Tab-separated table of C-alpha atoms in Angstrom:
chain	number	residue	atom	x	y	z
A	2	MET	CA	-14.658	-0.812	-28.664
A	3	ARG	CA	-14.585	-3.967	-27.215
A	4	GLN	CA	-11.065	-4.471	-27.056
A	5	THR	CA	-10.668	-0.939	-25.757
A	6	GLY	CA	-12.823	-2.196	-23.279
A	7	GLN	CA	-10.373	-5.177	-22.057
A	8	ILE	CA	-7.997	-2.769	-21.555
A	9	GLY	CA	-9.222	-0.352	-19.886
A	10	ARG	CA	-9.997	-3.112	-17.284
A	11	LEU	CA	-6.403	-4.101	-17.232
A	12	GLY	CA	-6.296	-0.694	-15.768
A	13	THR	CA	-9.395	-1.487	-12.988
A	14	THR	CA	-7.567	-5.078	-12.285
A	15	PRO	CA	-5.229	-5.699	-9.732
A	16	PRO	CA	-3.904	-3.609	-8.350
A	17	VAL	CA	-5.739	-1.224	-8.304
A	18	PRO	CA	-9.486	-2.197	-9.098
A	19	GLY	CA	-11.336	-0.433	-7.358
A	20	ARG	CA	-11.259	1.425	-3.696
A	21	PRO	CA	-12.216	-1.451	-1.446
A	22	ALA	CA	-9.082	-3.721	-3.442
A	23	PHE	CA	-6.955	-0.659	-3.632
A	24	PHE	CA	-6.281	0.481	0.449
A	25	ARG	CA	-6.302	-3.412	0.748
A	26	TRP	CA	-3.020	-3.320	-2.437
A	27	ALA	CA	-1.944	0.211	-0.390
A	28	ALA	CA	-1.737	-2.160	2.960
A	29	VAL	CA	0.244	-4.420	0.863
A	30	LEU	CA	2.607	-1.762	-0.305
A	31	SER	CA	2.957	-0.898	3.130
A	32	ALA	CA	3.740	-4.249	4.219
A	33	LEU	CA	6.307	-4.845	1.604
A	34	LEU	CA	7.903	-1.373	2.960
A	35	PHE	CA	8.010	-2.383	6.443
A	36	LEU	CA	9.407	-5.670	4.991
A	37	PHE	CA	11.665	-4.302	2.977
A	38	LEU	CA	13.101	-1.485	5.045
A	39	PHE	CA	13.219	-4.399	7.785
A	40	LEU	CA	15.523	-6.597	6.081
A	41	THR	CA	17.815	-3.868	4.475
A	42	TRP	CA	18.644	-3.010	8.481
A	43	GLN	CA	19.103	-6.596	9.431
A	44	ILE	CA	21.366	-6.440	6.616
A	45	ALA	CA	23.606	-3.859	7.187
A	46	ASP	CA	23.570	-4.458	10.733
A	47	GLY	CA	24.460	-8.005	10.539
A	48	GLY	CA	21.711	-9.166	12.095
A	49	ALA	CA	20.635	-12.368	13.464
A	50	LEU	CA	18.389	-12.973	10.573
A	51	ARG	CA	21.324	-12.222	8.419
A	52	ARG	CA	23.121	-15.041	10.061
A	53	ALA	CA	20.534	-17.170	9.996
A	54	ASP	CA	20.209	-16.409	5.882
A	55	GLU	CA	23.949	-16.778	5.266
A	56	ARG	CA	23.220	-20.790	6.714
A	57	LEU	CA	20.153	-21.174	4.522
A	58	GLY	CA	22.686	-19.611	1.592
A	59	ASP	CA	25.029	-22.467	2.064
A	60	ALA	CA	22.115	-25.173	2.677
A	61	ILE	CA	20.610	-23.857	-0.960
A	62	GLY	CA	24.419	-23.566	-1.992
A	63	SER	CA	24.902	-27.375	-1.735
A	64	SER	CA	21.112	-28.437	-2.696
A	65	ARG	CA	21.996	-31.683	-5.468
A	66	LEU	CA	20.291	-29.241	-8.013
A	67	PRO	CA	23.222	-29.256	-11.379
A	68	LYS	CA	25.153	-25.637	-11.559
A	69	ARG	CA	24.617	-26.260	-14.553
A	70	ALA	CA	20.838	-26.052	-14.063
A	71	ALA	CA	21.798	-23.103	-11.696
A	72	GLU	CA	23.482	-21.394	-13.864
A	73	LEU	CA	20.978	-21.620	-16.856
A	74	LEU	CA	17.678	-20.962	-14.090
A	75	ALA	CA	19.638	-17.336	-13.000
A	76	ASP	CA	20.666	-16.313	-16.690
A	77	LEU	CA	17.001	-15.625	-16.895
A	78	GLY	CA	17.207	-12.686	-14.505
A	79	SER	CA	20.053	-11.108	-16.716
A	80	ILE	CA	19.130	-8.356	-18.680
A	81	THR	CA	20.775	-10.389	-21.691
A	82	VAL	CA	17.883	-12.706	-21.523
A	83	ALA	CA	14.839	-10.467	-19.652
A	84	LEU	CA	15.062	-7.433	-21.344
A	85	PRO	CA	14.533	-8.354	-24.857
A	86	VAL	CA	11.843	-10.611	-23.794
A	87	LEU	CA	10.387	-7.293	-22.353
A	88	ALA	CA	10.954	-5.663	-25.874
A	89	ALA	CA	9.117	-8.058	-27.386
A	90	VAL	CA	6.518	-7.818	-25.585
A	91	LEU	CA	6.268	-4.226	-24.968
A	92	GLY	CA	6.289	-4.011	-29.494
A	93	TYR	CA	3.543	-6.343	-29.275
A	94	ALA	CA	1.116	-4.108	-27.066
A	95	ALA	CA	1.969	-1.432	-28.624
A	96	TRP	CA	1.432	-2.277	-31.667
A	97	ARG	CA	-2.221	-4.064	-30.656
A	98	ALA	CA	-2.950	-1.377	-28.512
A	99	ARG	CA	-2.844	1.080	-31.551
A	100	ARG	CA	-4.176	-1.752	-34.306
A	101	ASP	CA	-7.755	-1.277	-31.717
A	102	GLY	CA	-7.440	2.572	-31.664
A	103	VAL	CA	-7.091	3.095	-28.141
A	104	PRO	CA	-6.838	6.071	-27.057
A	105	ARG	CA	-3.159	6.968	-25.813
A	106	TRP	CA	-2.127	3.681	-26.612
A	107	TRP	CA	1.614	4.221	-25.832
A	108	THR	CA	0.874	4.877	-22.343
A	109	ARG	CA	1.585	0.855	-21.129
A	110	PRO	CA	4.446	0.175	-23.084
A	111	VAL	CA	6.164	3.404	-22.433
A	112	THR	CA	5.213	3.368	-18.286
A	113	ALA	CA	6.314	-0.953	-18.321
A	114	ALA	CA	10.107	1.094	-20.010
A	115	LEU	CA	10.000	4.011	-18.027
A	116	THR	CA	9.463	1.331	-14.686
A	117	MET	CA	11.965	-0.961	-16.426
A	118	ALA	CA	14.369	1.290	-16.449
A	119	ALA	CA	14.939	2.864	-12.913
A	120	VAL	CA	15.396	-0.733	-11.259
A	121	PRO	CA	18.894	0.237	-11.439
A	122	LEU	CA	18.328	3.405	-10.549
A	123	LEU	CA	17.114	2.350	-7.656
A	124	VAL	CA	19.090	-0.894	-6.853
A	125	VAL	CA	22.241	0.259	-7.396
A	126	PRO	CA	21.855	2.995	-4.834
A	127	ILE	CA	20.548	0.464	-2.121
A	128	LYS	CA	23.829	-2.576	-3.670
A	129	GLU	CA	26.647	0.447	-2.502
A	130	THR	CA	25.214	2.045	0.797
A	131	VAL	CA	24.306	-1.332	2.065
A	132	ALA	CA	27.538	-3.169	0.534
A	133	ARG	CA	26.443	-6.847	1.651
A	134	THR	CA	29.307	-9.353	0.894
A	135	GLY	CA	28.399	-12.040	-1.237
A	136	PRO	CA	28.898	-16.299	-0.799
A	137	ALA	CA	32.183	-17.319	-0.798
A	138	VAL	CA	32.557	-18.599	-3.805
A	139	MET	CA	32.143	-14.475	-5.132
A	140	GLY	CA	34.797	-13.399	-3.417
A	141	PRO	CA	35.575	-10.705	-0.675
A	142	GLY	CA	33.781	-7.726	-3.219
A	143	THR	CA	30.355	-5.995	-1.854
A	144	GLY	CA	27.246	-5.164	-3.655
A	145	PHE	CA	24.775	-8.064	-3.163
A	146	TYR	CA	22.034	-6.725	-1.755
A	147	PRO	CA	19.084	-6.467	-2.561
A	148	SER	CA	19.756	-8.944	-6.306
A	149	GLY	CA	19.496	-6.995	-9.185
A	150	HIS	CA	19.180	-10.484	-11.795
A	151	ALA	CA	15.285	-11.014	-8.909
A	152	THR	CA	14.349	-7.893	-10.088
A	153	THR	CA	15.600	-7.727	-13.471
A	154	ALA	CA	13.454	-11.224	-13.620
A	155	ALA	CA	10.157	-10.063	-11.826
A	156	VAL	CA	10.203	-6.130	-13.305
A	157	ALA	CA	10.270	-7.629	-17.120
A	158	TYR	CA	8.328	-10.677	-16.948
A	159	GLY	CA	6.003	-9.248	-14.350
A	160	ALA	CA	5.403	-6.473	-16.539
A	161	CYS	CA	4.953	-8.930	-19.592
A	162	LEU	CA	1.904	-10.578	-17.316
A	163	LEU	CA	0.020	-7.383	-17.109
A	164	LEU	CA	0.897	-6.205	-20.234
A	165	LEU	CA	-0.597	-9.753	-21.693
A	166	LEU	CA	-3.436	-10.223	-19.828
A	167	PRO	CA	-5.664	-7.925	-22.063
A	168	TYR	CA	-5.669	-9.972	-24.797
A	169	VAL	CA	-6.273	-13.346	-22.968
A	170	ARG	CA	-9.476	-15.027	-23.362
A	171	GLY	CA	-10.190	-17.273	-20.890
A	172	ALA	CA	-9.998	-17.105	-16.611
A	173	TYR	CA	-7.815	-20.579	-17.064
A	174	VAL	CA	-5.746	-19.147	-19.535
A	175	ARG	CA	-4.939	-16.000	-17.369
A	176	ARG	CA	-4.152	-17.590	-14.254
A	177	GLU	CA	-1.557	-20.154	-15.533
A	178	LEU	CA	0.187	-17.040	-17.159
A	179	VAL	CA	0.198	-16.038	-13.725
A	180	ILE	CA	0.911	-18.787	-11.816
A	181	GLY	CA	4.052	-19.200	-14.767
A	182	CYS	CA	5.473	-16.314	-13.902
A	183	THR	CA	5.462	-16.884	-10.690
A	184	VAL	CA	7.100	-19.824	-11.175
A	185	LEU	CA	9.633	-18.380	-12.860
A	186	ASN	CA	10.779	-15.675	-10.935
A	187	ALA	CA	10.614	-18.156	-7.909
A	188	ALA	CA	13.419	-20.492	-10.597
A	189	VAL	CA	15.776	-17.846	-10.554
A	190	GLY	CA	15.655	-16.866	-7.670
A	191	PHE	CA	16.537	-20.007	-6.229
A	192	GLY	CA	19.165	-20.266	-8.856
A	193	LEU	CA	20.921	-17.498	-7.811
A	194	VAL	CA	21.365	-18.731	-4.847
A	195	ARG	CA	22.219	-22.259	-5.769
A	196	ARG	CA	24.928	-20.857	-7.687
A	197	GLY	CA	26.356	-18.617	-5.155
A	198	TYR	CA	25.632	-15.668	-6.614
A	199	HIS	CA	22.753	-14.151	-4.277
A	200	TRP	CA	22.314	-14.641	-0.242
A	201	PRO	CA	18.193	-16.187	-0.155
A	202	LEU	CA	17.351	-12.326	1.400
A	203	ASP	CA	18.682	-10.867	-1.345
A	204	VAL	CA	16.779	-12.246	-3.573
A	205	VAL	CA	13.703	-11.549	-1.166
A	206	GLY	CA	15.253	-7.633	-1.553
A	207	GLY	CA	14.679	-7.962	-5.133
A	208	TRP	CA	11.293	-8.814	-4.623
A	209	CYS	CA	9.960	-6.211	-2.498
A	210	LEU	CA	11.055	-3.800	-4.417
A	211	SER	CA	10.073	-5.406	-7.717
A	212	VAL	CA	5.918	-5.524	-6.706
A	213	VAL	CA	6.344	-1.883	-5.548
A	214	LEU	CA	7.430	-1.135	-8.891
A	215	LEU	CA	4.583	-2.543	-10.291
A	216	TYR	CA	2.470	-1.582	-8.077
A	217	VAL	CA	3.312	1.602	-9.318
A	218	MET	CA	3.349	1.448	-13.404
A	219	CYS	CA	-0.004	-0.821	-12.386
A	220	ALA	CA	-1.613	2.783	-11.238
A	221	VAL	CA	-0.643	5.160	-13.690
A	222	TRP	CA	-1.989	3.090	-16.172
A	223	ALA	CA	-5.252	2.971	-13.536
A	224	GLY	CA	-5.306	6.718	-13.535
A	225	ARG	CA	-4.346	7.092	-17.595
A	226	ALA	CA	-6.978	4.799	-18.494
A	227	PRO	CA	-9.379	4.517	-21.628
A	228	ARG	CA	-13.070	4.909	-20.661
A	229	GLY	CA	-14.563	1.682	-22.642
């Protein structure tokens, strides 16, 4: 039952590792929700932060990173790339958990899949309500806040990371995976802004939503984690 113990520990590692850390993460979650609401208000109201955001977006859009490279980075957040990666990891995690005799082995993969499915259900209504216009290259259309690509990438790759961590030995490798996932999502966000698909705060808003969704996912895992 050694592997079961590892699986059980994932339910008690961040973001829900126990009572003291739970309160710390609850504070982080509250701060993220406040930040998201503040950003949404500023963007919908056309406040000073929105104007500064658009100036920053124009500056990033004229950076030296080739547009072709930016396009490739932005594409990593598309459903045609992120969803197959997540599907492969879901299948692997389900196979490993079932092979190791983990009780309710399907809980984590199913919860991760439902979390991914919740992204458009949450993002699309906000896009329609805020109705933010995009950078000039995107024309006069609206619906750019928050970024669906940034949210998709953060939830998909974040869920992959959390599903794989129980099977990774060694603190160094685990740390490198976390860093790699963070860098990957930062690259997607930069590519989206550099290519002119989104403003910077569109990406930040998507990240805020993603952390909340992943937190809820891990909270479900912790509540149903098998006892090693």
